[in-house]
Amino acid sequence: MMINHSLRNQYKVSPGTVIKGKWYNHEYRIIKELGNGANGIVYLADCHGQDAALKISDNSMSISSEINILKSFAKVRGCTLGPSLLAVDDWAVKDKVFPFYVMEYIKGENYLDFIKKGDSWTAVLILRLLKNLSLLHGMGYIFGDLKPENLIISAPAGDVRFVDVGGITPIGRSIKEFTEFFDRGYWGMGSRKADPAYDLFAAAMIFINSYYPKRFGRKGEGLSELTRAVNEHKELRRYEKVILKALMGKYDTADSMREELLRIISQNSAKGGIPNQGTKEPSLVQSRTARKKKTKGRHLESLILVLLISFIYILYIYSRLL
Amino acid sequence: MNPGTIRQILLITDGCSNHGEDPSAMAALAREQGITVNVIGVVDQDIIDEKGLSEIESIAKAGGGVSQVVYSAQLSQTVQMVTRKGMTQTIQGVVNKELQQILGRSQTIEDLPPDKRGEIVEVVDELGETAGLQVLVLVDTSASMKHKLPTVKEALLDLSLSLNARMGENHFSVFIFPGKKSEVEKLLDWTPRLEALTNIFPKLTTGGMTPTGPALREALGSFKKKRSLRSLLSNDDKPFFEESV
């Protein structure tokens, strides 16, 4: 990473430290560090006996703009895209003042850790991610710095939640924050203007990253390199059509990409099962019955299949919940 | 609101100046003329020269800008981040001044309750997106920079990609120091197309002293000329922006 000795240490605090708000006098006891990014550090904190996530920084501009985003999420009823905002304040320590905000602590796992459970989750999570993106784009925003580290898969339902809202940008503006591997501009595949296709490019890269956990750098021509990466991996090849279209910016909306992906998943399961290593998904059984009858009514068949799978999936979630 | 123009010098160097005026003094002079100086120090893995480090920091401090020391591999991301941070800092300074005029005290954004800051952030974001931007890139081409120049080129192309996504107009100019015959050499005159660098950059020769101070002085002069030039070529910029989108 970059070398930065300057301010970071000043708001890096050890577990047990009590952070007291300057404006509202609430106290938060730091439990542990959850992560740190370009614009601050996120801690797990005890807030009146409840777990909460506290983000602190030396940059009041970026903190305030994140607060703006979280507030606009709160205006949409039932919106669970990101964490809900609990409190906003400043911490005065010695002669410095550090702005911070407190948000809901989302229990769960980082995307890349989660899919280690089994391949069968990857496509499902991408579908869910696309649904989230569709909601966010509908609100007039682009996620911007979309990458696995910014996605938490909440336990046990497997919902996808956004955790770092720092890169969220109004549609039509320029992208403020990005990570090279997921950035359309880095691969020479388009501009850094915030449009839905920018996020869909990153979503396709998350798909690729799922099978190339170490990522890779650009060496030559972007598209041919990425196409090769997709082709060289058996599981990715199944979704080649959707991934390449997203990389080339051919989807205008997250919904159109989602529909096409869903179609491919159901076709795959009709042909021979979506990739399945774990015992979690019931699709293997489904696909065997499907393979026996190679009839014309494939569309009806896949529809029934999707319904069946989702039904069994709901049952499964219920059994986990009870 | 008329967003106006933000003027910046971006200095990319890897070490200590050893010739001519004190670069910090020249940076301070720039600041006096409303031009901020941002500095990026490019180092090789694990080689951090304390003296160079402090020079980098003090030039940026004196120039009212941002500094960052970085390994060559991360240069692209850093160049765009430093430029943006520098812009925000400039705009924030202007907004703070306005606030003080309205509120009559030494108020800054940080003195407002957190709930009130949200709207100001929106104004700052808006200005950052729409303001005109002039960036003069000043590249150290002393011998030790030789193997870093391809990375510098990549980083500058990436910078133009980031900035051209903005709604506001951009103008770039590139100077190198030391030049072939003089302390400083103009490589690229003011243009909205930083991509024009691609052809010139590989032909650069490196070597000689590191006259950072004189280079900054020369760069300042270029901004003045620019202003008079602009009045002649008033509407030259618009078409480019549309093309680039």
XYZ file of C-alpha atoms in Angstrom:
567
model
C 0.000 0.000 0.000
C 0.873 3.633 0.054
C 3.234 4.894 2.614
C 1.460 7.152 5.009
C 2.802 7.740 8.467
C 1.106 11.005 9.104
C -2.427 11.231 10.437
C -3.643 7.686 10.491
C -2.040 6.851 13.833
C -3.851 9.653 15.555
C -7.250 8.094 15.263
C -6.078 4.506 15.457
C -7.294 3.441 18.878
C -6.832 0.298 20.927
C -9.658 -1.968 22.166
C -11.189 -0.646 25.347
C -10.856 3.001 24.382
C -14.007 4.973 25.039
C -14.922 7.443 22.303
C -17.187 10.179 23.562
C -19.102 12.372 21.158
C -18.455 16.074 21.444
C -21.945 17.166 20.386
C -24.259 14.536 21.817
C -22.126 13.110 24.650
C -22.819 9.460 23.880
C -20.078 6.989 24.697
C -18.832 4.161 22.520
C -16.404 1.519 23.778
C -14.126 0.158 21.065
C -14.116 -3.652 20.898
C -11.912 -4.322 17.863
C -10.917 -3.061 14.434
C -13.106 -4.329 11.604
C -11.261 -2.805 8.695
C -9.546 0.236 7.361
C -9.796 1.927 4.025
C -8.694 5.039 2.232
C -10.967 7.295 4.233
C -10.843 5.977 7.758
C -10.987 3.041 10.132
C -14.063 1.016 11.056
C -14.321 -0.421 14.562
C -16.725 -2.760 16.272
C -17.972 -0.765 19.234
C -20.232 -1.269 22.192
C -22.998 1.291 22.109
C -25.261 1.121 25.186
C -24.824 -2.645 25.357
C -25.353 -3.198 21.656
C -22.844 -3.983 18.935
C -22.394 -1.250 16.380
C -19.858 -0.328 13.728
C -18.095 3.000 14.188
C -16.231 4.707 11.374
C -13.734 7.397 12.288
C -11.570 9.548 10.039
C -9.634 12.773 9.843
C -11.515 13.805 6.726
C -14.801 15.441 7.633
C -15.685 15.889 3.945
C -15.608 12.212 3.076
C -17.299 11.248 6.357
C -20.079 13.771 5.712
C -20.637 12.575 2.178
C -20.887 8.962 3.397
C -23.419 10.117 5.972
C -25.391 11.799 3.193
C -25.553 8.498 1.296
C -26.598 6.493 4.358
C -29.299 9.059 5.070
C -30.636 8.820 1.548
C -30.756 5.014 1.941
C -32.814 5.535 5.075
C -35.362 7.557 3.120
C -36.221 4.537 0.990
C -38.588 2.365 2.953
C -37.333 -1.110 3.734
C -34.044 -0.402 1.991
C -31.383 -2.796 3.265
C -28.687 -2.045 0.733
C -26.260 -0.751 3.312
C -26.033 -0.487 7.080
C -28.497 1.806 8.803
C -27.101 4.986 10.310
C -27.334 5.217 14.108
C -25.448 8.332 15.171
C -23.171 11.103 13.923
C -20.670 13.015 16.057
C -17.112 14.303 16.531
C -14.471 12.939 18.871
C -12.278 15.579 20.476
C -8.997 14.161 21.691
C -6.049 16.255 22.763
C -6.092 19.200 20.373
C -7.582 17.313 17.442
C -11.170 16.640 16.403
C -12.069 13.527 14.433
C -15.503 13.142 12.840
C -17.164 9.737 13.160
C -20.458 8.012 12.571
C -22.052 4.926 14.082
C -23.945 2.398 11.997
C -25.588 -0.974 12.228
C -23.084 -3.823 12.607
C -23.839 -6.332 9.891
C -22.875 -9.842 10.952
C -21.676 -11.963 8.133
C -18.796 -12.877 5.931
C -16.863 -11.111 3.234
C -17.918 -12.256 -0.255
C -14.724 -14.150 -1.127
C -14.707 -16.013 2.188
C -18.352 -16.865 1.819
C -18.057 -18.509 -1.588
C -15.405 -20.852 -0.250
C -18.400 -22.769 1.135
C -19.136 -24.033 -2.327
C -19.273 -22.976 -5.895
C -23.015 -23.159 -6.021
C -23.258 -19.861 -4.190
C -21.357 -17.754 -6.697
C -24.057 -17.334 -9.336
C -26.743 -16.886 -6.682
C -24.779 -14.098 -5.005
C -24.144 -12.361 -8.330
C -27.905 -12.460 -8.964
C -28.501 -10.854 -5.590
C -25.773 -8.306 -6.147
C -27.444 -7.333 -9.427
C -30.758 -6.914 -7.657
C -29.071 -4.558 -5.169
C -27.447 -2.626 -7.979
C -30.787 -2.282 -9.709
C -32.215 -0.694 -6.544
C -29.240 1.605 -6.102
C -29.266 2.701 -9.748
C -32.976 3.352 -9.393
C -32.118 5.826 -6.642
C -29.820 7.653 -9.056
C -26.497 6.373 -7.714
C -23.607 4.239 -8.908
C -21.717 2.161 -6.344
C -18.344 3.028 -7.881
C -15.794 1.074 -5.880
C -17.568 -2.253 -6.273
C -15.414 -5.174 -5.086
C -15.760 -8.272 -2.902
C -14.271 -6.471 0.112
C -17.174 -4.043 0.066
C -19.793 -6.786 0.096
C -20.882 -8.605 3.214
C -22.966 -11.715 2.946
C -25.145 -11.628 6.013
C -25.654 -14.822 7.924
C -27.626 -17.005 7.642
C -29.858 -15.868 4.806
C -27.033 -15.054 2.420
C -28.243 -11.547 1.691
C -25.761 -9.252 -0.041
C -25.155 -5.947 1.779
C -22.934 -3.037 0.820
C -20.542 -2.017 3.573
C -18.348 0.790 2.290
C -20.441 3.541 0.759
C -17.511 5.909 0.200
C -17.401 5.382 -3.561
C -21.111 5.913 -4.217
C -21.517 8.587 -6.899
C -24.566 10.256 -8.470
C -25.156 9.023 -12.026
C -23.483 11.307 -14.570
C -20.629 12.416 -12.317
C -17.084 11.109 -12.353
C -16.051 8.076 -10.307
C -14.170 9.222 -7.186
C -12.870 5.949 -5.826
C -12.053 2.732 -7.589
C -9.902 -0.370 -7.363
C -7.905 -1.130 -10.494
C -8.936 -4.756 -11.029
C -12.623 -3.778 -10.968
C -12.237 -0.510 -12.860
C -13.433 -0.282 -16.443
C -10.928 2.501 -17.156
C -7.957 0.445 -15.974
C -8.764 -2.296 -18.502
C -9.219 0.259 -21.264
C -12.874 -0.688 -21.602
C -14.487 2.680 -21.097
C -14.597 5.933 -19.208
C -14.767 6.684 -15.502
C -18.109 8.364 -15.811
C -20.688 7.046 -13.378
C -23.249 5.090 -15.401
C -24.959 1.776 -14.559
C -22.661 -0.077 -16.963
C -19.672 0.963 -14.834
C -21.026 -1.068 -11.913
C -22.026 -3.960 -14.175
C -18.444 -4.144 -15.444
C -17.285 -4.409 -11.826
C -19.957 -7.042 -11.129
C -18.583 -9.130 -14.012
C -15.088 -8.692 -12.565
C -16.361 -9.939 -9.194
C -17.612 -13.000 -11.073
C -14.114 -13.474 -12.512
C -12.463 -12.752 -9.160
C -14.560 -15.547 -7.633
C -12.584 -18.053 -9.699
C -9.306 -16.142 -9.725
C -9.024 -15.221 -6.040
C -5.535 -13.820 -6.528
C -6.648 -11.471 -9.310
C -4.225 -10.504 -12.060
C -2.850 -7.362 -13.649
C -3.272 -5.938 -17.105
C -0.473 -6.954 -19.436
C -1.720 -6.344 -22.923
C -5.046 -5.616 -24.486
C -7.754 -5.592 -21.829
C -10.675 -7.366 -23.478
C -8.696 -10.239 -25.001
C -6.962 -10.824 -21.703
C -10.231 -10.943 -19.780
C -11.868 -13.115 -22.438
C -9.003 -15.562 -22.128
C -9.349 -15.630 -18.350
C -13.050 -16.445 -18.674
C -12.449 -19.130 -21.282
C -9.691 -20.822 -19.373
C -11.955 -21.552 -16.450
C -14.570 -24.255 -16.857
C -17.120 -22.793 -14.453
C -16.743 -19.262 -15.758
C -17.160 -20.410 -19.341
C -20.768 -21.313 -18.583
C -21.498 -17.659 -17.949
C -19.223 -16.353 -20.679
C -22.011 -14.667 -22.625
C -23.230 -12.586 -19.685
C -19.754 -11.767 -18.389
C -18.433 -10.600 -21.737
C -21.515 -8.546 -22.470
C -21.174 -6.825 -19.099
C -17.472 -6.219 -19.686
C -18.230 -4.634 -23.026
C -20.875 -2.396 -21.515
C -23.744 -3.958 -23.455
C -26.203 -3.959 -20.587
C -27.933 -0.678 -19.808
C -29.565 -1.922 -16.657
C -28.723 -4.346 -13.880
C -32.094 -6.000 -14.470
C -31.311 -6.952 -18.065
C -28.022 -8.529 -16.979
C -29.776 -10.297 -14.140
C -32.460 -11.745 -16.391
C -29.938 -13.098 -18.836
C -27.825 -14.607 -16.081
C -30.896 -16.219 -14.578
C -31.732 -17.698 -17.966
C -28.258 -19.185 -18.322
C -28.358 -20.628 -14.834
C -31.624 -22.360 -15.516
C -30.389 -23.645 -18.880
C -27.266 -24.955 -17.234
C -29.251 -26.774 -14.623
C -31.391 -28.303 -17.333
C -28.287 -29.509 -19.155
C -26.340 -30.880 -16.284
C -26.575 -28.946 -13.115
C -25.118 -25.691 -12.034
C -21.693 -26.213 -10.545
C -22.207 -27.937 -7.275
C -19.681 -29.112 -4.764
C -21.419 -28.598 -1.487
C -24.514 -30.392 -0.325
C -26.337 -27.154 0.287
C -28.109 -26.694 -3.005
C -30.665 -29.188 -4.150
C -29.948 -28.552 -7.810
C -28.075 -31.807 -8.435
C -31.144 -33.918 -7.818
C -33.130 -31.528 -9.941
C -30.801 -31.676 -12.849
C -30.763 -35.463 -12.975
C -34.488 -35.654 -13.358
C -34.204 -32.929 -15.912
C -31.646 -34.765 -17.989
C -33.889 -37.802 -18.447
C -36.476 -36.019 -20.477
C -34.959 -34.066 -23.297
C -38.213 -32.611 -24.502
C -39.143 -29.527 -26.455
C -40.836 -27.658 -23.636
C -37.565 -26.427 -22.321
C -38.795 -23.023 -21.328
C -41.635 -24.387 -19.248
C -39.261 -26.901 -17.797
C -36.733 -24.315 -16.749
C -39.450 -22.181 -15.248
C -40.667 -25.084 -13.174
C -37.089 -25.834 -12.224
C -36.423 -22.308 -11.054
C -39.621 -22.372 -9.032
C -38.700 -25.726 -7.532
C -35.208 -24.647 -6.664
C -36.409 -21.469 -5.050
C -39.070 -23.411 -3.150
C -36.543 -25.879 -1.803
C -34.212 -23.015 -1.084
C -36.862 -21.224 0.955
C -37.550 -24.459 2.801
C -33.853 -24.755 3.482
C -33.649 -21.230 4.854
C -36.663 -21.899 7.015
C -35.127 -25.036 8.426
C -31.955 -23.064 9.192
C -33.926 -20.345 10.894
C -36.013 -22.644 13.070
C -22.848 29.330 -9.470
C -19.767 30.052 -11.542
C -17.346 27.337 -10.597
C -14.237 29.179 -11.762
C -10.940 27.467 -12.419
C -8.690 25.508 -10.105
C -4.986 25.764 -10.857
C -2.527 23.121 -9.753
C 1.059 22.062 -10.200
C 1.666 18.341 -9.831
C 5.292 17.627 -9.062
C 6.494 14.048 -9.556
C 9.967 13.435 -8.190
C 12.046 10.807 -6.417
C 14.455 12.779 -4.356
C 16.237 15.865 -3.324
C 16.711 18.960 -5.356
C 20.346 20.000 -5.665
C 20.338 23.076 -7.802
C 18.925 26.602 -7.739
C 16.214 28.147 -5.595
C 14.652 26.452 -2.580
C 11.673 24.550 -4.015
C 9.562 25.238 -0.912
C 9.985 28.971 -1.427
C 8.907 28.601 -5.045
C 5.897 26.546 -3.933
C 4.977 29.284 -1.472
C 5.237 31.788 -4.319
C 2.852 29.633 -6.342
C 0.385 29.579 -3.488
C 0.499 33.359 -3.330
C -0.718 33.379 -6.919
C -3.580 31.016 -6.209
C -1.826 27.936 -7.568
C -1.545 24.912 -5.301
C 1.392 22.544 -5.484
C 0.824 18.820 -4.975
C 3.824 16.527 -4.705
C 4.194 12.815 -5.344
C 7.391 11.107 -4.288
C 8.058 7.937 -6.271
C 10.343 5.533 -4.450
C 11.716 2.075 -5.104
C 10.724 -0.659 -2.718
C 12.172 -0.023 0.741
C 14.297 2.947 -0.201
C 13.001 5.940 1.686
C 15.378 8.808 1.976
C 14.496 10.894 5.035
C 15.821 14.084 3.493
C 13.864 13.571 0.288
C 10.767 12.731 2.314
C 10.892 15.937 4.289
C 11.505 17.984 1.150
C 8.447 16.441 -0.491
C 6.294 17.231 2.525
C 7.518 20.772 2.918
C 7.041 21.664 -0.767
C 3.406 20.542 -0.570
C 2.869 22.336 2.745
C 4.330 25.561 1.385
C 2.320 25.163 -1.813
C -0.957 24.580 0.026
C -1.290 21.141 -1.552
C -1.163 17.445 -0.802
C 1.855 15.145 -0.728
C 2.133 11.390 -0.946
C 5.109 9.069 -1.129
C 4.402 5.927 -3.115
C 6.050 2.868 -4.662
C 6.113 3.090 -8.453
C 3.566 0.279 -8.816
C 0.854 2.315 -7.106
C 1.546 5.516 -8.985
C -1.591 5.553 -11.149
C -4.036 5.430 -8.283
C -2.021 7.937 -6.309
C -1.750 10.514 -9.049
C -5.501 10.733 -9.488
C -6.146 10.617 -5.744
C -3.657 13.387 -4.963
C -5.031 15.586 -7.744
C -8.576 15.117 -6.489
C -7.623 15.647 -2.875
C -5.792 18.802 -3.872
C -8.884 20.062 -5.696
C -11.160 19.335 -2.770
C -8.740 21.058 -0.454
C -8.716 24.178 -2.635
C -12.503 24.250 -2.897
C -12.851 23.627 0.819
C -10.564 26.583 1.452
C -12.778 28.811 -0.682
C -15.945 27.511 0.993
C -14.422 28.078 4.432
C -13.656 31.654 3.490
C -17.262 32.177 2.392
C -18.482 30.674 5.647
C -16.345 33.043 7.634
C -17.782 35.954 5.715
C -21.320 34.825 6.385
C -20.824 33.807 9.992
C -18.368 36.559 10.773
C -16.024 34.443 12.873
C -13.186 32.072 12.271
C -15.680 29.337 11.439
C -14.691 26.361 9.336
C -16.712 23.395 8.138
C -15.464 21.395 11.124
C -16.921 23.924 13.567
C -20.434 23.290 12.323
C -22.495 20.547 13.981
C -22.190 17.300 11.982
C -25.791 17.513 10.802
C -25.168 20.822 9.062
C -22.128 19.638 7.140
C -24.044 17.504 4.691
C -25.198 20.356 2.497
C -21.759 21.921 2.384
C -20.281 18.640 1.227
C -22.748 18.650 -1.624
C -21.606 22.106 -2.660
C -17.950 21.065 -2.500
C -18.685 17.917 -4.536
C -20.617 19.925 -7.081
C -17.768 22.413 -7.508
C -15.209 19.613 -7.753
C -17.223 18.096 -10.564
C -17.930 21.227 -12.563
C -14.977 23.563 -11.974
C -12.427 24.114 -14.695
C -9.073 22.543 -13.889
C -5.570 23.397 -15.033
C -2.895 20.917 -14.082
C 0.728 21.539 -14.869
C 2.632 18.294 -14.458
C 6.269 18.700 -13.533
C 8.293 15.522 -13.967
C 11.720 14.932 -12.488
C 13.835 13.257 -15.202
C 17.099 13.079 -13.316
C 19.052 9.836 -13.850
C 17.482 7.909 -10.977
C 14.019 8.397 -12.498
C 14.897 6.630 -15.753
C 13.270 3.258 -15.068
C 10.244 4.929 -13.491
C 9.279 7.010 -16.517
C 7.111 4.372 -18.229
C 5.105 4.144 -14.999
C 4.844 7.923 -14.849
C 3.476 7.938 -18.400
C 0.870 5.294 -17.537
C -0.117 7.246 -14.448
C -0.605 10.450 -16.412
C -2.755 8.745 -19.037
C -4.803 7.272 -16.209
C -5.112 10.725 -14.669
C -6.560 12.141 -17.867
C -9.043 9.255 -17.957
C -10.214 10.137 -14.456
C -10.373 13.873 -14.986
C -12.006 13.703 -18.405
C -14.946 11.917 -16.776
C -15.709 15.160 -14.936
C -18.231 17.651 -16.242
C -15.785 20.562 -15.987
C -13.076 21.429 -18.491
C -9.499 20.264 -18.085
C -6.244 21.673 -19.351
C -2.921 19.946 -18.978
C 0.643 20.935 -19.564
C 3.782 18.893 -18.960
C 7.255 20.163 -18.077
C 10.333 18.086 -17.369
C 13.460 18.954 -15.449
C 16.321 18.957 -16.178
C 15.720 19.629 -19.868
C 18.057 18.851 -22.740
C 19.555 22.325 -22.933
C 18.083 24.209 -20.011
C 17.040 23.521 -16.450
C 13.448 23.052 -17.483
C 11.874 22.009 -20.747
C 8.294 22.291 -21.871
C 7.176 18.928 -23.200
C 3.512 19.632 -23.797
C 1.841 23.020 -24.009
C -1.616 23.618 -22.508
C -4.028 21.175 -24.058
C -7.151 19.310 -23.065
C -5.556 16.153 -24.477
C -2.980 14.738 -22.120
C -2.931 11.613 -24.321
C -0.651 13.533 -26.681
C 2.116 12.527 -24.267
C 2.166 8.953 -25.507
C 4.395 9.782 -28.450
C 6.796 12.149 -26.724
C 7.420 10.318 -23.493
C 9.379 7.298 -24.690
C 11.961 9.556 -26.353
C 12.977 11.276 -23.145
C 16.544 11.177 -22.025
C 17.353 11.326 -18.375
C 20.291 12.666 -16.464
C 21.862 15.717 -14.897
C 20.970 17.707 -11.835
C 17.685 18.080 -10.040
C 16.715 21.752 -10.261
C 13.317 21.430 -8.575
C 13.148 25.070 -7.465
C 13.878 26.603 -10.894
C 11.433 24.142 -12.462
C 8.656 25.338 -10.156
C 9.512 28.966 -10.941
C 9.334 28.303 -14.671
C 6.055 26.428 -14.287
C 4.489 29.428 -12.579
C 5.340 31.599 -15.547
C 3.464 29.253 -17.807
C 0.212 29.879 -15.904
C 0.499 33.624 -16.530
C 1.058 33.190 -20.242
C -1.796 30.807 -20.290
C -4.232 33.388 -19.064
C -3.464 35.849 -21.832
C -3.504 33.050 -24.337
C -6.910 31.943 -23.257
C -8.480 35.267 -24.004
C -7.361 34.831 -27.613
C -8.598 31.297 -27.974
C -11.707 31.809 -25.940
C -13.997 29.049 -27.137
C -11.422 26.525 -28.133
C -12.150 24.118 -25.304
C -15.775 23.171 -25.604
C -15.680 20.740 -28.552
C -13.015 18.650 -26.906
C -15.095 17.941 -23.883
C -17.968 16.671 -25.960
C -15.660 14.469 -27.956
C -14.143 12.949 -24.901
C -17.488 11.891 -23.479
